[in-house]
Tab-separated table of C-alpha atoms in Angstrom:
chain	number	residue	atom	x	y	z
A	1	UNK	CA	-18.142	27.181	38.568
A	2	UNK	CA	-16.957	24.369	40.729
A	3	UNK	CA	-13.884	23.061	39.831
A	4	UNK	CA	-13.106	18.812	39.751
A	5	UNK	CA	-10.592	19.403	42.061
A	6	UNK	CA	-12.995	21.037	44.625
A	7	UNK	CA	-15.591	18.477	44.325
A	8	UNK	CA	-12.933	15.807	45.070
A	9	UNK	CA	-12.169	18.012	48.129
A	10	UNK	CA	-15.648	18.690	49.180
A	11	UNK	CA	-16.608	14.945	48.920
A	12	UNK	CA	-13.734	14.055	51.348
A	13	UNK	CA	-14.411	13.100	55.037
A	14	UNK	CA	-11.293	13.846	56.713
A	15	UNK	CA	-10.615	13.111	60.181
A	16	UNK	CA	-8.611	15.515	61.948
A	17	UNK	CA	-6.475	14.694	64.815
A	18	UNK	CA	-4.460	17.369	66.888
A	19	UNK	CA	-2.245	15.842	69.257
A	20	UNK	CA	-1.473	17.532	72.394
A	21	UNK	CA	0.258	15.497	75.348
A	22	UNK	CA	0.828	16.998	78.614
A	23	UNK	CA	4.360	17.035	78.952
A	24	UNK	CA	6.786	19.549	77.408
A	25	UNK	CA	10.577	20.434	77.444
A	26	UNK	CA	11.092	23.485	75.850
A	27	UNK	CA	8.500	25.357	76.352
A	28	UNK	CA	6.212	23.901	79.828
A	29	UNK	CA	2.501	23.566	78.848
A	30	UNK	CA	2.791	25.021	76.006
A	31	UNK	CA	-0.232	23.952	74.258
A	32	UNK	CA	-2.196	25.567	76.467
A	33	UNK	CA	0.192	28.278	76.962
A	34	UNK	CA	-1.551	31.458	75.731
A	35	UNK	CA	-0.646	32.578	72.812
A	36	UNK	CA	-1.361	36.824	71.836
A	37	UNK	CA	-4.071	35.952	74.100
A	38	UNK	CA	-5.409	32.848	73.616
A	39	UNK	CA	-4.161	29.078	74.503
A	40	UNK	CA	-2.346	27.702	71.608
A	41	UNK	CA	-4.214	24.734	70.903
A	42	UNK	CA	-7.184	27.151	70.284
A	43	UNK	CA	-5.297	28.196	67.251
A	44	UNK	CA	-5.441	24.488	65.367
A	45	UNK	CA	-9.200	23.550	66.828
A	46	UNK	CA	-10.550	26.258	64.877
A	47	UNK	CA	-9.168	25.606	61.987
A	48	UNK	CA	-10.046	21.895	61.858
A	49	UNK	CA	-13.631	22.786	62.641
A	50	UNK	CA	-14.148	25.340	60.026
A	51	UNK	CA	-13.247	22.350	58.104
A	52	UNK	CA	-15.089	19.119	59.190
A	53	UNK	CA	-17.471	18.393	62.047
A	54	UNK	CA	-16.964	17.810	65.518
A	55	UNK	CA	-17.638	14.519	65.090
A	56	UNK	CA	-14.623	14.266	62.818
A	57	UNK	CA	-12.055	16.456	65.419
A	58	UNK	CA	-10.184	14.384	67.668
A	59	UNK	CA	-8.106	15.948	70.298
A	60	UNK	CA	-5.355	13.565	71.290
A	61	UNK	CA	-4.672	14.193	75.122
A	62	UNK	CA	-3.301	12.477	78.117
A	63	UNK	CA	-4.102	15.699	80.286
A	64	UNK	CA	-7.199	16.683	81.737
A	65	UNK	CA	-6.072	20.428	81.908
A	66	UNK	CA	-5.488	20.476	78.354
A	67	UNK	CA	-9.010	18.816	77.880
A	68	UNK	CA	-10.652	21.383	80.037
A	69	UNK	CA	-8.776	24.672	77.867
A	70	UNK	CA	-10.395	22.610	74.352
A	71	UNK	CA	-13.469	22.091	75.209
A	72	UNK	CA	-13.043	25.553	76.457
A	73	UNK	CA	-13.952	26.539	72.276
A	74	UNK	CA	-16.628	23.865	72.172
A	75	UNK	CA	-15.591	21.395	71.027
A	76	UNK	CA	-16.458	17.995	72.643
A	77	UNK	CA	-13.411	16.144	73.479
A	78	UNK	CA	-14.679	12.390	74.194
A	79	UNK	CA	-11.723	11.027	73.196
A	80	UNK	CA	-8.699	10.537	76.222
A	81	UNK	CA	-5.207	9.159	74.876
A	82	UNK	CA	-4.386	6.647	76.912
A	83	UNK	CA	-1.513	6.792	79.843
A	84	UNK	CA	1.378	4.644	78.049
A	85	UNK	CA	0.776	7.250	74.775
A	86	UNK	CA	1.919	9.895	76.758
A	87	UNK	CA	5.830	10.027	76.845
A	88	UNK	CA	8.080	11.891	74.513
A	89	UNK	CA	9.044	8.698	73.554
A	90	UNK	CA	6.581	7.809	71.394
A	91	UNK	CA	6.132	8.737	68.088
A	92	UNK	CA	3.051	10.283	65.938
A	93	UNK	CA	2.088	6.692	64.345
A	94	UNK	CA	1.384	5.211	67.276
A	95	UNK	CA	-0.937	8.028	68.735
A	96	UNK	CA	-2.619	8.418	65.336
A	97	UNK	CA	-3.392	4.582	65.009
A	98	UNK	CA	-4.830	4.634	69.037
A	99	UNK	CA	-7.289	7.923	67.486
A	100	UNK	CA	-8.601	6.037	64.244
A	101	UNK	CA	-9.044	3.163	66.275
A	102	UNK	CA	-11.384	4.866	68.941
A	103	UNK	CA	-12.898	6.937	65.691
A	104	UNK	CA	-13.543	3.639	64.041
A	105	UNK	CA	-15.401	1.790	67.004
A	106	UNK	CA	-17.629	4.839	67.605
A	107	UNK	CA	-18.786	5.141	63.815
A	108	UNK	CA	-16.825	7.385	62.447
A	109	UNK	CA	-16.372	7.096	58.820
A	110	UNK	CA	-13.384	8.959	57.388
A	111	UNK	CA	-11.383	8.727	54.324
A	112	UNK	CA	-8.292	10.201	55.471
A	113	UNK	CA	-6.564	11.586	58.568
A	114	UNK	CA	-5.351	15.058	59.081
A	115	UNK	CA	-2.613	16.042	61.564
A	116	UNK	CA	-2.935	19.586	63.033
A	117	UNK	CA	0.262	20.084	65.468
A	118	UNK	CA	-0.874	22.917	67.622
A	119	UNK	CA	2.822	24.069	67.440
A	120	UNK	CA	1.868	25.635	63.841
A	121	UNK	CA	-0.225	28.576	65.015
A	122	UNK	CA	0.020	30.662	61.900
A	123	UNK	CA	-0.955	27.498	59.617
A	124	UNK	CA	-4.277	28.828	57.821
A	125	UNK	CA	-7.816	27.165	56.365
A	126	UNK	CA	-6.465	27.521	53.447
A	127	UNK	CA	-3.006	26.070	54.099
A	128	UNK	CA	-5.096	22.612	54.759
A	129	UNK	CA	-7.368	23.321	52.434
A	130	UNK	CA	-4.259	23.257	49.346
A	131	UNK	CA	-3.106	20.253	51.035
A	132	UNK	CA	-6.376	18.174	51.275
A	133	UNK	CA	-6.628	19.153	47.025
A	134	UNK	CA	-3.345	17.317	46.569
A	135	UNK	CA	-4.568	14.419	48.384
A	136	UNK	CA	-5.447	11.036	46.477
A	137	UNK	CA	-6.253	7.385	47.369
A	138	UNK	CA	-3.291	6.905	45.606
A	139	UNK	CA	-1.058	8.929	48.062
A	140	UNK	CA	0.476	7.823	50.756
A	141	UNK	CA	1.071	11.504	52.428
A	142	UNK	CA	0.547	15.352	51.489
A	143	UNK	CA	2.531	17.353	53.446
A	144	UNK	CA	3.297	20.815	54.059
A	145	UNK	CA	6.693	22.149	53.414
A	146	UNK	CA	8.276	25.198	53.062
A	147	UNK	CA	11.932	25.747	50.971
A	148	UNK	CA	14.711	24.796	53.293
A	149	UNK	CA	16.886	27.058	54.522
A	150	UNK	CA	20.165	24.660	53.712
A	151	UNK	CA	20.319	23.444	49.990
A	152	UNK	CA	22.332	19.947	50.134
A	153	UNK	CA	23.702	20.999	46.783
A	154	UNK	CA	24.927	24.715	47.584
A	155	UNK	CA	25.632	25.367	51.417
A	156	UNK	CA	24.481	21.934	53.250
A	157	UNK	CA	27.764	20.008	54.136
A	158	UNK	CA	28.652	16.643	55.452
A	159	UNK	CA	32.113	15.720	57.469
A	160	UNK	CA	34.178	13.362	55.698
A	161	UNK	CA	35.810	10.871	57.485
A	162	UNK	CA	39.027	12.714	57.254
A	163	UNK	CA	36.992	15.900	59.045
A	164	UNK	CA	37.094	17.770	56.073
A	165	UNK	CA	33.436	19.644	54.662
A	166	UNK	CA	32.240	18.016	51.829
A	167	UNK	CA	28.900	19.818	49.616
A	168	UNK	CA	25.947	16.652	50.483
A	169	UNK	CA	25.006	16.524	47.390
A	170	UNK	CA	26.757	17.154	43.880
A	171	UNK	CA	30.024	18.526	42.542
A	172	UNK	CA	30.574	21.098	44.684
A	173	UNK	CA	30.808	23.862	41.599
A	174	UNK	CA	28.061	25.598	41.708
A	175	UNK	CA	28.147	29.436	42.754
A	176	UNK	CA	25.119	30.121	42.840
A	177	UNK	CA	22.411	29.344	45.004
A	178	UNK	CA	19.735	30.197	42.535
A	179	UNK	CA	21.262	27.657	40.257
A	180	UNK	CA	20.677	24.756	42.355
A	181	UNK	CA	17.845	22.448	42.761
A	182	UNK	CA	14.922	23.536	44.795
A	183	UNK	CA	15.375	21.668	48.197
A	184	UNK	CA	11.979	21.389	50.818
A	185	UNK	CA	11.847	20.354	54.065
A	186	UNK	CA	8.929	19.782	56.419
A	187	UNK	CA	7.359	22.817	58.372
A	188	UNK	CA	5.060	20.398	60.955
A	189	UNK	CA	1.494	22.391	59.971
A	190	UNK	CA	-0.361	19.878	57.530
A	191	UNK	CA	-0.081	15.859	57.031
A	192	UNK	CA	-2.880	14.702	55.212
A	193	UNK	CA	-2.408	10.755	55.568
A	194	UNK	CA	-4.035	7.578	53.808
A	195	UNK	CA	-5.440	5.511	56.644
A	196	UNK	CA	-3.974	2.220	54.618
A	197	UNK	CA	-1.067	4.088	54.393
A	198	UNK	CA	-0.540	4.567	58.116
A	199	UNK	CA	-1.621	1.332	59.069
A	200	UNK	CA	0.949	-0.870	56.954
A	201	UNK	CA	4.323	1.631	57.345
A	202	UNK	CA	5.584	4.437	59.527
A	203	UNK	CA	5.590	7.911	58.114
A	204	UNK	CA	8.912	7.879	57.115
A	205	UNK	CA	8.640	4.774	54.913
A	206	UNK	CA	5.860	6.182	52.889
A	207	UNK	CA	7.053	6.205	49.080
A	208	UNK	CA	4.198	8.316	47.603
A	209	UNK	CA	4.736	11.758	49.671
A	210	UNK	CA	3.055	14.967	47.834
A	211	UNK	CA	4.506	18.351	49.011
A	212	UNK	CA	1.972	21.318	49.881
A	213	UNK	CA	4.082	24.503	49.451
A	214	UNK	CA	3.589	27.010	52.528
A	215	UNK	CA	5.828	30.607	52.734
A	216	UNK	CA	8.122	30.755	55.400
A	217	UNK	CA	6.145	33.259	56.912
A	218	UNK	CA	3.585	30.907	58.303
A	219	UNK	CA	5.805	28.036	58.711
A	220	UNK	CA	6.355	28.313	62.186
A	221	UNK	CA	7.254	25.333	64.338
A	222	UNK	CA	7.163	26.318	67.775
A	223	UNK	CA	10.094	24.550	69.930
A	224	UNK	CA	11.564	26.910	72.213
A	225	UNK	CA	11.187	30.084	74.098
A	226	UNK	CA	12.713	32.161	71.165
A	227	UNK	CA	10.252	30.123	68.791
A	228	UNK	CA	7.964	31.684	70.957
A	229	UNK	CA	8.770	35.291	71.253
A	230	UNK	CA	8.851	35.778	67.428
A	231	UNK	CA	5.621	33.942	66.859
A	232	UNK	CA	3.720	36.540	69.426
A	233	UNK	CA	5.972	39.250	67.312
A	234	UNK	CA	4.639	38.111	64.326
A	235	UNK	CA	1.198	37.713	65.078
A	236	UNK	CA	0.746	40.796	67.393
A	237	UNK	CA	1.810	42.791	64.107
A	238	UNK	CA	0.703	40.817	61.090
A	239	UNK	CA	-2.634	43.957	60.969
């Protein structure tokens, strides 16, 4: 029997976006970089397809390389960011806007947006799937998160003006990790976003943010080389 939350789900027309510049730091190219075989970005387009449409997948690039290696799967990619979106200077609002914008003027009709980073290979259907459940008009944001590894009320520290260590938050008696309160932070896979939302505040301002809990195991953010090597680890001997 269906459940009310999966017909809420099921009746939503999400509109996923996976940004993918061409530039790159830490790791050159790396979203077409392959990956145990296979060019990263591969990784998110199939999961946003086994969820929604082509229609409804918009692949956020300034690079016709990276174009070329996702259409490689199939996937029409109609959409080109343009030139001044490109730099690592600008931030995730202002490419997401420039996408629902272009969506919007070629008919698109979507209730809310879903962020795919390509950097979060081992991010799952179902991963979006528990994140799209949580997601109301009345949200602002879903997003993933997995439990961080500093707790500001056990071993997170600030410097005090005198340069002693201060505990961030609380007393500073607790002895025991398991006593204190359960701290998240953000693992990149999954932002399900309210188009409103988006359009009237940046991310960070958004007052109504739901967390999706993913295990550490799958919250991988890949940044650098090292991020790299135990990714391919991982995946090469998660059978």
């Amino acid at each position: 029997m269906t459940s009310p939350t999966d017909d809420r789900t099921a009746s939503l027309r999400p509109l996923f976006i996976i940004p993918a510049r061409g530039g790159s730091k830490g790791i050159p190219r790396k979203n077409i970089k392959a990956l145990c075989g296979r060019p990263l970005i591969h990784y998110s387009i199939d999961v946003a397809r086994a969820l929604a449409p082509d229609t409804h997948v918009i692949v956020s690039t300034d690079d016709e390389e990276i174009r070329n290696v996702a259409e490689a799967t199939g996937l029409p990619v109609t959409y080109m960011r343009p030139a001044e979106l490109g730099g690592d200077k600008i931030g995730s609002r202002e490419v997401i806007l420039d996408a629902m914008d272009w969506a919007s003027r070629s008919g698109i009709e979507y209730d809310c947006v879903v962020l795919l980073q390509p950097t979060s290979p081992l991010r799952t259907v179902g991963d979006v799937k528990s994140a799209l459940d949580l997601y109301t008009p009345r949200t602002d944001m879903v997003v993933t998160v997995t439990e961080a590894s500093c707790n500001p009320y056990y071993d997170c520290f600030e410097t005090a003006a005198d340069g002693t260590l201060h505990v961030s938050k609380g007393d500073g008696k607790l002895t025991r990790r398991q006593d204190a309160p359960p701290a998240w932070q953000y693992n990149g896979a999954v932002y399900v976003i309210n188009p409103d939302s988006i359009r009237s505040m940046t991310l960070g301002e958004f007052p109504r943010r739901i967390p999706s809990v993913m295990p550490r195991s799958r919250s991988v953010d890949l940044d650098t080389p090292l991020d790299w090597i135990i990714t391919e680890h991982l995946m090469s001997h998660e059978n």
